[in-house]
Tab-separated table of C-alpha atoms and ligand atoms in Angstrom:
chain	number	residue	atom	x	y	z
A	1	UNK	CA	108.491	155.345	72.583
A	2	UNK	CA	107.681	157.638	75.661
A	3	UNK	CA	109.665	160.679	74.072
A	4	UNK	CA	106.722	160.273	71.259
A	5	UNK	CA	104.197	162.824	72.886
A	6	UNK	CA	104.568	166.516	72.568
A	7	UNK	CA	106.680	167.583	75.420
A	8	UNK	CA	103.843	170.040	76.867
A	9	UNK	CA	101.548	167.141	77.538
A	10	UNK	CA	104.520	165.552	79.546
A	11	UNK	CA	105.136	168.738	81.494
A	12	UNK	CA	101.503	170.125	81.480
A	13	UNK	CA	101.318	171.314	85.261
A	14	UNK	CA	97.190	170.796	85.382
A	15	UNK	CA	98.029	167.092	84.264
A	16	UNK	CA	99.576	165.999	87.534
A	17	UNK	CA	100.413	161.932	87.677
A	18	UNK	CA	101.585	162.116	91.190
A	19	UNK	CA	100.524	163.240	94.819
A	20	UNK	CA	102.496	166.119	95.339
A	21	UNK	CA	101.835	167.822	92.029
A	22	UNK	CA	97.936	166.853	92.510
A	23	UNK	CA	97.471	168.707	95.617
A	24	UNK	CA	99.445	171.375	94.411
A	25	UNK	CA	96.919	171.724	91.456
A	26	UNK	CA	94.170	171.328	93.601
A	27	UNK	CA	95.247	174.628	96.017
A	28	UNK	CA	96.555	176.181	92.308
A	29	UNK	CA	92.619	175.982	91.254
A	30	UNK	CA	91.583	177.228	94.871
A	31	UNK	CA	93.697	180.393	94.746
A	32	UNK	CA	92.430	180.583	91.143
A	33	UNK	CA	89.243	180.899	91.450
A	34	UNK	CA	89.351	183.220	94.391
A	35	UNK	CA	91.597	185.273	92.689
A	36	UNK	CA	89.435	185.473	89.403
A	37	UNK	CA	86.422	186.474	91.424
A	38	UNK	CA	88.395	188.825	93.092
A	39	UNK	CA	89.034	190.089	89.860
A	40	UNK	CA	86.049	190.004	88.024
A	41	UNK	CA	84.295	191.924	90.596
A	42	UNK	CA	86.933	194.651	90.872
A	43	UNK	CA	87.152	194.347	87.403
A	44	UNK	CA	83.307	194.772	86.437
A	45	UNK	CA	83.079	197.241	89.354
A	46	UNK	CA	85.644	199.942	87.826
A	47	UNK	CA	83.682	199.365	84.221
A	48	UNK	CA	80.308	199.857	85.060
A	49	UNK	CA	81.507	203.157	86.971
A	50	UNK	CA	83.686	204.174	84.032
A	51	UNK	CA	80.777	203.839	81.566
A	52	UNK	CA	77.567	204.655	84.000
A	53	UNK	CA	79.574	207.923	85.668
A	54	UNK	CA	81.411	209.269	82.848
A	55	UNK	CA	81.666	212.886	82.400
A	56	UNK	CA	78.650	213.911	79.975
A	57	UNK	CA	78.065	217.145	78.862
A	58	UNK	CA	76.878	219.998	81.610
A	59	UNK	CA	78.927	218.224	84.314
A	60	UNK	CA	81.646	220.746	84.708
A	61	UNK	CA	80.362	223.158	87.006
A	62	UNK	CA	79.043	220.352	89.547
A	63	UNK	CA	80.536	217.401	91.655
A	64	UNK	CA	79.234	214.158	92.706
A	65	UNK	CA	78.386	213.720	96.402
A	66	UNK	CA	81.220	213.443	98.733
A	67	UNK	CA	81.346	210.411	101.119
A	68	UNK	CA	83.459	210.684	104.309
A	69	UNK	CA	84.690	208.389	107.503
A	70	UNK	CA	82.059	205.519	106.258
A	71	UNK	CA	82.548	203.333	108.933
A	72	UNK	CA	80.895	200.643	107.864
A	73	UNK	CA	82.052	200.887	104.358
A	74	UNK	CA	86.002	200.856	105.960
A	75	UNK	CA	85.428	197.995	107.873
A	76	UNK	CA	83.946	196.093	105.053
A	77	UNK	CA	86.696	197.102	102.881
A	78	UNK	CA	89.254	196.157	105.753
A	79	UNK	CA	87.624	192.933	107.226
A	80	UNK	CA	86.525	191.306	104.112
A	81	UNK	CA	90.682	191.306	102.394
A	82	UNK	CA	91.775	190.293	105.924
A	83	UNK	CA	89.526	186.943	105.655
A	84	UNK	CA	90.005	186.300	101.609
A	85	UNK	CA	94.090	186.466	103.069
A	86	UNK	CA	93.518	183.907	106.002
A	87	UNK	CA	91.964	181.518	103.577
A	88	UNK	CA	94.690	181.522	101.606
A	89	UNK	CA	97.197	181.654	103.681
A	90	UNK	CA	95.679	178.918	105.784
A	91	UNK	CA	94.977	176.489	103.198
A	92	UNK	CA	98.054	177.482	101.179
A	93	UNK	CA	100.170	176.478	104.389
A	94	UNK	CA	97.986	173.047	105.157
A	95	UNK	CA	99.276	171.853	101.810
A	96	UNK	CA	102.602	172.633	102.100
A	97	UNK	CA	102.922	171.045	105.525
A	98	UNK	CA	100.867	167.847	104.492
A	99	UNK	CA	103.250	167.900	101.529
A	100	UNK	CA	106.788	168.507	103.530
A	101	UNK	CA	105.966	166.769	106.217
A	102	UNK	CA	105.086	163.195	104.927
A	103	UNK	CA	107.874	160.624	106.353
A	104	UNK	CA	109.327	158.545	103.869
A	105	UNK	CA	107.636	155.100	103.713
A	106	UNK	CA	109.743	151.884	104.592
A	107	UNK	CA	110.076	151.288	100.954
A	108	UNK	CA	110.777	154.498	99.779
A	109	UNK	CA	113.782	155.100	97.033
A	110	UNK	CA	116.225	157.546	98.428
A	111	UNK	CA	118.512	159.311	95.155
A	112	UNK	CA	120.761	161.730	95.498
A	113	UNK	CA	120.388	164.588	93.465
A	114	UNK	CA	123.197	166.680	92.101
A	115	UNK	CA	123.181	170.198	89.756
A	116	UNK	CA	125.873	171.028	87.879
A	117	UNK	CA	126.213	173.268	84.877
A	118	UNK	CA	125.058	172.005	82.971
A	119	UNK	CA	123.312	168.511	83.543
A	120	UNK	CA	121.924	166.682	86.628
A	121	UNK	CA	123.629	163.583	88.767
A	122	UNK	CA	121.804	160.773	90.593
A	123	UNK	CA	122.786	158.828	92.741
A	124	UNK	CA	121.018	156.051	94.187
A	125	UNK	CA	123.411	154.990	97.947
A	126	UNK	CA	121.304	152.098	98.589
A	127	UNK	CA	121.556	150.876	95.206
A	128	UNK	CA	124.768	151.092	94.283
A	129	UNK	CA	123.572	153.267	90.953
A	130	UNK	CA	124.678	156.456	89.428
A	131	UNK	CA	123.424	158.004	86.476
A	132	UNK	CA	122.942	161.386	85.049
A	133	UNK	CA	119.241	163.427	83.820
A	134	UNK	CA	117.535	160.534	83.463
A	135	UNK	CA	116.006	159.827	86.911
A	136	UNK	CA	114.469	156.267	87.067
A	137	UNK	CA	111.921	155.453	89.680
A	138	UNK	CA	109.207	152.493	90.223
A	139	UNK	CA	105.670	154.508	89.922
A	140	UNK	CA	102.898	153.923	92.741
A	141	UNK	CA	106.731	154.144	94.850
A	142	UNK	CA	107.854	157.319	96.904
A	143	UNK	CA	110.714	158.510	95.967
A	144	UNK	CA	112.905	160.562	98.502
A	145	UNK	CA	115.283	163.372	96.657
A	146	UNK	CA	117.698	165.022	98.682
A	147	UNK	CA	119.311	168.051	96.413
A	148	UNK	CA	122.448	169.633	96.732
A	149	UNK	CA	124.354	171.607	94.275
A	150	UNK	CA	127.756	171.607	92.619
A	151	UNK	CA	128.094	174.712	91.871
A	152	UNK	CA	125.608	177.373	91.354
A	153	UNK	CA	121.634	177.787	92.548
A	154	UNK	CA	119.602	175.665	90.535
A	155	UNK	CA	116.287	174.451	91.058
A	156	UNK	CA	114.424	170.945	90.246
A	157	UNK	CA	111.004	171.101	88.604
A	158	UNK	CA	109.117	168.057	87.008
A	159	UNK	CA	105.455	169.547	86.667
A	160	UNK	CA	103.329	166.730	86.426
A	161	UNK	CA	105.003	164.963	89.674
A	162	UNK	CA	105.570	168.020	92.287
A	163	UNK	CA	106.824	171.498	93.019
A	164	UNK	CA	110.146	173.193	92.582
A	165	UNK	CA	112.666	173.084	94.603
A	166	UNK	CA	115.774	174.773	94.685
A	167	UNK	CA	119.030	173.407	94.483
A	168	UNK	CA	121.094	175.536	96.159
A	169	UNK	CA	125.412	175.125	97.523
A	170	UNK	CA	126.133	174.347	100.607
A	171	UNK	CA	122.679	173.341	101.640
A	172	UNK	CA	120.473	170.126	101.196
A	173	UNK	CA	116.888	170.397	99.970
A	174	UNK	CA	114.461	168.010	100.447
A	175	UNK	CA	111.567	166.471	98.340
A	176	UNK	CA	109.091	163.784	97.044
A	177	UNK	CA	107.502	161.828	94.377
A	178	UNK	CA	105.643	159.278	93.577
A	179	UNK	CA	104.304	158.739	89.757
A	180	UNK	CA	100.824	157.193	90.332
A	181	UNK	CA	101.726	155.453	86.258
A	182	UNK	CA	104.291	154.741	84.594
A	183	UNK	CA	105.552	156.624	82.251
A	184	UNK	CA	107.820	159.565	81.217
A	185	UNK	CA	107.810	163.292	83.247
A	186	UNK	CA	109.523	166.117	81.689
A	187	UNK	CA	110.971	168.997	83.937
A	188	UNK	CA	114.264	171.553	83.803
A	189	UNK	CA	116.163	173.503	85.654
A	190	UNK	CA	113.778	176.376	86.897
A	191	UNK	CA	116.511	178.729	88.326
A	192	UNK	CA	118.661	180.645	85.800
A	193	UNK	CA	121.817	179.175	86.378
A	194	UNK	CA	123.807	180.365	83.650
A	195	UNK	CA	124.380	180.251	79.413
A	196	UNK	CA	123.399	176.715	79.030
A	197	UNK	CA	120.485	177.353	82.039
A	198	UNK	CA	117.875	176.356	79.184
A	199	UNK	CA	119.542	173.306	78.396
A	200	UNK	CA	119.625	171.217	81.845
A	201	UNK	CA	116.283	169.168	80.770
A	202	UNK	CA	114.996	166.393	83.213
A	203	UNK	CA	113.360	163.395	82.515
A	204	UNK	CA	111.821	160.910	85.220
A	205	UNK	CA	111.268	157.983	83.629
A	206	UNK	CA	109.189	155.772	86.179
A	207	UNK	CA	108.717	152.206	85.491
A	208	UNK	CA	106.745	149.353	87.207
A	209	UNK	CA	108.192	148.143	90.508
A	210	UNK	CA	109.115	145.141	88.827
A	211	UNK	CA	110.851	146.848	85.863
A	212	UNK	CA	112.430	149.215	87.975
A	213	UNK	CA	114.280	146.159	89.954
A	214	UNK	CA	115.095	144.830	86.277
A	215	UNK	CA	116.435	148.721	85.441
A	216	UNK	CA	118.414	148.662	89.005
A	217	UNK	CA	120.165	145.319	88.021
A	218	UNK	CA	121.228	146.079	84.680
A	219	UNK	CA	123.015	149.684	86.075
A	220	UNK	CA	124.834	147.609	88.355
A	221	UNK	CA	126.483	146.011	85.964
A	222	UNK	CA	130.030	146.622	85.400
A	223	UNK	CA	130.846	148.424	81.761
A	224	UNK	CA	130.697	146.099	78.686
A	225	UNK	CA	133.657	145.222	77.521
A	226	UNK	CA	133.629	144.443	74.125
A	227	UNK	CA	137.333	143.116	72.417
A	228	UNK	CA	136.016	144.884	68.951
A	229	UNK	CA	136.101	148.167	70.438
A	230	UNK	CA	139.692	147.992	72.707
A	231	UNK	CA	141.090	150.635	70.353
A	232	UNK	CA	138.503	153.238	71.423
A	233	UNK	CA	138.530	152.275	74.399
A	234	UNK	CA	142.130	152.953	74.458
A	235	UNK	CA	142.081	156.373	73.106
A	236	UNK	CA	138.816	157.265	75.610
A	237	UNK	CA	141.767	156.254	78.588
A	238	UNK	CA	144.236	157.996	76.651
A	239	UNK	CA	142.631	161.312	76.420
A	240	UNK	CA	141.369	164.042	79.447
A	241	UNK	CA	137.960	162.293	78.882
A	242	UNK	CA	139.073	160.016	82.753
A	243	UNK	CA	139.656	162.845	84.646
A	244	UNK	CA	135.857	163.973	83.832
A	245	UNK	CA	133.996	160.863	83.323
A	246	UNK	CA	133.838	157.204	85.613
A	247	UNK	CA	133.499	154.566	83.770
A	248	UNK	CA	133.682	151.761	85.792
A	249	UNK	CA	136.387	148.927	85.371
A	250	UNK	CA	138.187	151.225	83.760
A	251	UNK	CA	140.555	154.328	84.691
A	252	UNK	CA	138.098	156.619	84.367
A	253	UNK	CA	137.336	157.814	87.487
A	254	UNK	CA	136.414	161.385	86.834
A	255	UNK	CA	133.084	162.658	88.891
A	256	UNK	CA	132.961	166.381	86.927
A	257	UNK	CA	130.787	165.292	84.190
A	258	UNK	CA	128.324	162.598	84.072
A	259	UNK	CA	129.288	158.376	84.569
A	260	UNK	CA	129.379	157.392	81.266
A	261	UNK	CA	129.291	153.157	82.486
A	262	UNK	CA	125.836	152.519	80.949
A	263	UNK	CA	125.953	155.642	78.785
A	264	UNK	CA	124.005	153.970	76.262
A	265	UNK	CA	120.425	153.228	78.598
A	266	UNK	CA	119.944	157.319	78.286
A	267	UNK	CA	117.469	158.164	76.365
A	268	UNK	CA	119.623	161.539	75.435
A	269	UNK	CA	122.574	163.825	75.690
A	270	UNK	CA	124.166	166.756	76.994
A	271	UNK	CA	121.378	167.331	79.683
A	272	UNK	CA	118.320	166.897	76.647
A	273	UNK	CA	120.457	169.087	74.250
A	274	UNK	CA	120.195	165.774	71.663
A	275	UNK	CA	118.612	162.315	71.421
A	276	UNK	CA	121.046	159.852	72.239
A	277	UNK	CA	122.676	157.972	69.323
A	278	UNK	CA	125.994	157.088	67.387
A	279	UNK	CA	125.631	160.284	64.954
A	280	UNK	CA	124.352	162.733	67.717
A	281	UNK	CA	127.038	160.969	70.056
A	282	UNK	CA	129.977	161.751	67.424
A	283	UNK	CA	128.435	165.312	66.695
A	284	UNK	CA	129.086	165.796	70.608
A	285	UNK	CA	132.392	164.355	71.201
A	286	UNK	CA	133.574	166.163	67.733
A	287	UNK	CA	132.846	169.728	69.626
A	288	UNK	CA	130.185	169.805	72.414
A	289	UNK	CA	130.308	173.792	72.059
A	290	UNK	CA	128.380	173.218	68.677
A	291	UNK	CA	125.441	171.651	70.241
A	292	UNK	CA	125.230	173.080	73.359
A	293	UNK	CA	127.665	176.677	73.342
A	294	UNK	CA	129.620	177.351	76.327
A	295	UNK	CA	129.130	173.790	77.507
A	296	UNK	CA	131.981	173.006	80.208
A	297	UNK	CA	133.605	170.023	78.462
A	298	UNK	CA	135.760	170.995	75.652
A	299	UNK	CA	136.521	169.139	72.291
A	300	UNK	CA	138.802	166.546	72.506
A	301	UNK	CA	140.810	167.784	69.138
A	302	UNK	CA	140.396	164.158	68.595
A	303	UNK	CA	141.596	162.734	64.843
A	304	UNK	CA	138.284	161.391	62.520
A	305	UNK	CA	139.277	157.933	62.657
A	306	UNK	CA	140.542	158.441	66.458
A	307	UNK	CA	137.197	159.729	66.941
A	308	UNK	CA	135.032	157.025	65.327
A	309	UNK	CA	136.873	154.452	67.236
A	310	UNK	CA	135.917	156.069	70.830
A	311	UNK	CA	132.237	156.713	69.503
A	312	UNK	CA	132.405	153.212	68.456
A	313	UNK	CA	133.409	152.510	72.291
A	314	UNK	CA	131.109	154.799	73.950
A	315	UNK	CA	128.476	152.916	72.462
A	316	UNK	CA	128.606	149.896	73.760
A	317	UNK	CA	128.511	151.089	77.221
A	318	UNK	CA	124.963	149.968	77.234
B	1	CUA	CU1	120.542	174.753	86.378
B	1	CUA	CU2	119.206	176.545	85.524
């Protein structure tokens, strides 16, 4: 399973796996070494003086020569900053552009991406898909992201595939990827967005073109509807859980909280708060605060066997 590495190796931003992130790391290593030199000389500069000029003993009645209006030594000091800044700032901006400006390619995959408190919706217009912090894309594929927020700033950040971008209300933010493997990228939220800020987690799981098409298919599905579960399914229509949640084919039609239709193809829950499972899914609908405190849907005050028989629902929405 993808989930099976350790999470820094899937978010390690010096491993990028697509073009954005990979020039990004490229001008990263630029600035860096600049920088360090930079540095090092300043650095090695101020501790040779310290040690070679130190005050020794008979100093105190004598200073060191004075050196005044140097004009050569204030227009090196002026001239040579100046032109360490235009690089930067030059190649710093090249990358950006290159990176911003690329038009999306005929076959691009256009999602629509959504913050909320606490979790992140997709939706994919062309495709007729919505699903919630698991972002699926074909690899070797650009992938267009147009962000918007719900609520509060928020900011999108998968490390190995490109840069952040905030999500902020009332505005639409643009951005690309395109995962040169398949695989799985970890991100979060990267803007503090409130209690649970730590606990929006991202996952972009990109799969071959092929797969992807097999992936887009399945979430197109209408929700399984299995006769053994109609009592759970029953009590899930009964309860506030439809005025929160779509499920499709059915009367929940809520758009607060994520589309639970093919709840069971996520990988986790609750944003990355849990792997996703029948115990972990109980756990959650028994009290979401437990998991994940000050999480925005409440506990359904829901009776053990009521709530065995809507767990027992949930997951066959595969
Ligand atoms: Cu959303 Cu931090």
């Amino acid at each position: 399973m993808p989930g099976a590495a350790p999470a820094a190796e899937l978010s390690n931003i010096f491993a990028p796996a697509g073009a954005p992130a990979d020039a990004i790391r490229t001008i990263s290593l630029l600035v860096l070494a600049i920088t360090g030199v930079i540095f090092l000389l300043v650095g090695g500069l101020l501790a040779y003086s310290c040690v070679r000029y130190r005050s020794r003993p008979g100093d105190d009645d004598r200073e060191p020569p004075q050196v005044y209006g140097s004009n050569p030594v204030e227009l090196a000091w002026t001239l040579v900053p100046i032109l360490i800044v235009f690089v930067l700032i030059t190649t710093t901006t090249r990358t950006t552009y290159e990176i911003q400006a690329a038009p999306p390619p005929p076959d691009a995959v256009h999602v629509r991406v959504i913050g909320h408190q606490w979790w992140w919706e997709f939706q994919y217009p062309d495709l007729g898909v919505v699903t919630a912090n698991e972002l699926h894309v074909p690899a070797r594929v650009a992938t267009y992201l147009t962000l918007e927020s719900a609520d509060v700033a928020h900011s999108f950040w998968i490390p190995r595939l490109a840069g952040k971008t905030d999500v902020i209300p009332n505005r639409r933010n643009e951005m690309w990827l395109a995962p040169w493997e398949p695989g799985t990228y970890l991100g979060q939220c990267a803007e503090y967005c409130g209690t649970q800020h730590a606990h929006m987690l991202l996952r972009v799981i990109a799969h071959s073109p092929e797969e992807f098409q097999g992936w887009v298919v399945s979430q197109r599905q209408p929700a399984a509807t299995d006769p053994r579960v109609a009592s759970g399914r029953q009590i899930f229509e009964a309860t506030a859980c439809v005025s929160c949640h779509t499920v499709h084919g059915t009367d929940a039609s809520g758009t607060f909280g994520p589309d639970l239709t093919h709840l069971m193809s996520r990988e986790t829950l609750g944003a990355g708060v849990a792997p996703n499972g029948t115990a972990t899914l109980k756990a959650w609908v028994a009290d979401p605060n437990k998991l994940k405190p000050g999480v925005l849907m409440p506990a359904m005050q829901l009776s053990e066997p009521e709530l065995d028989q809507v767990v027992a629902y949930l997951t066959t929405l595969r």
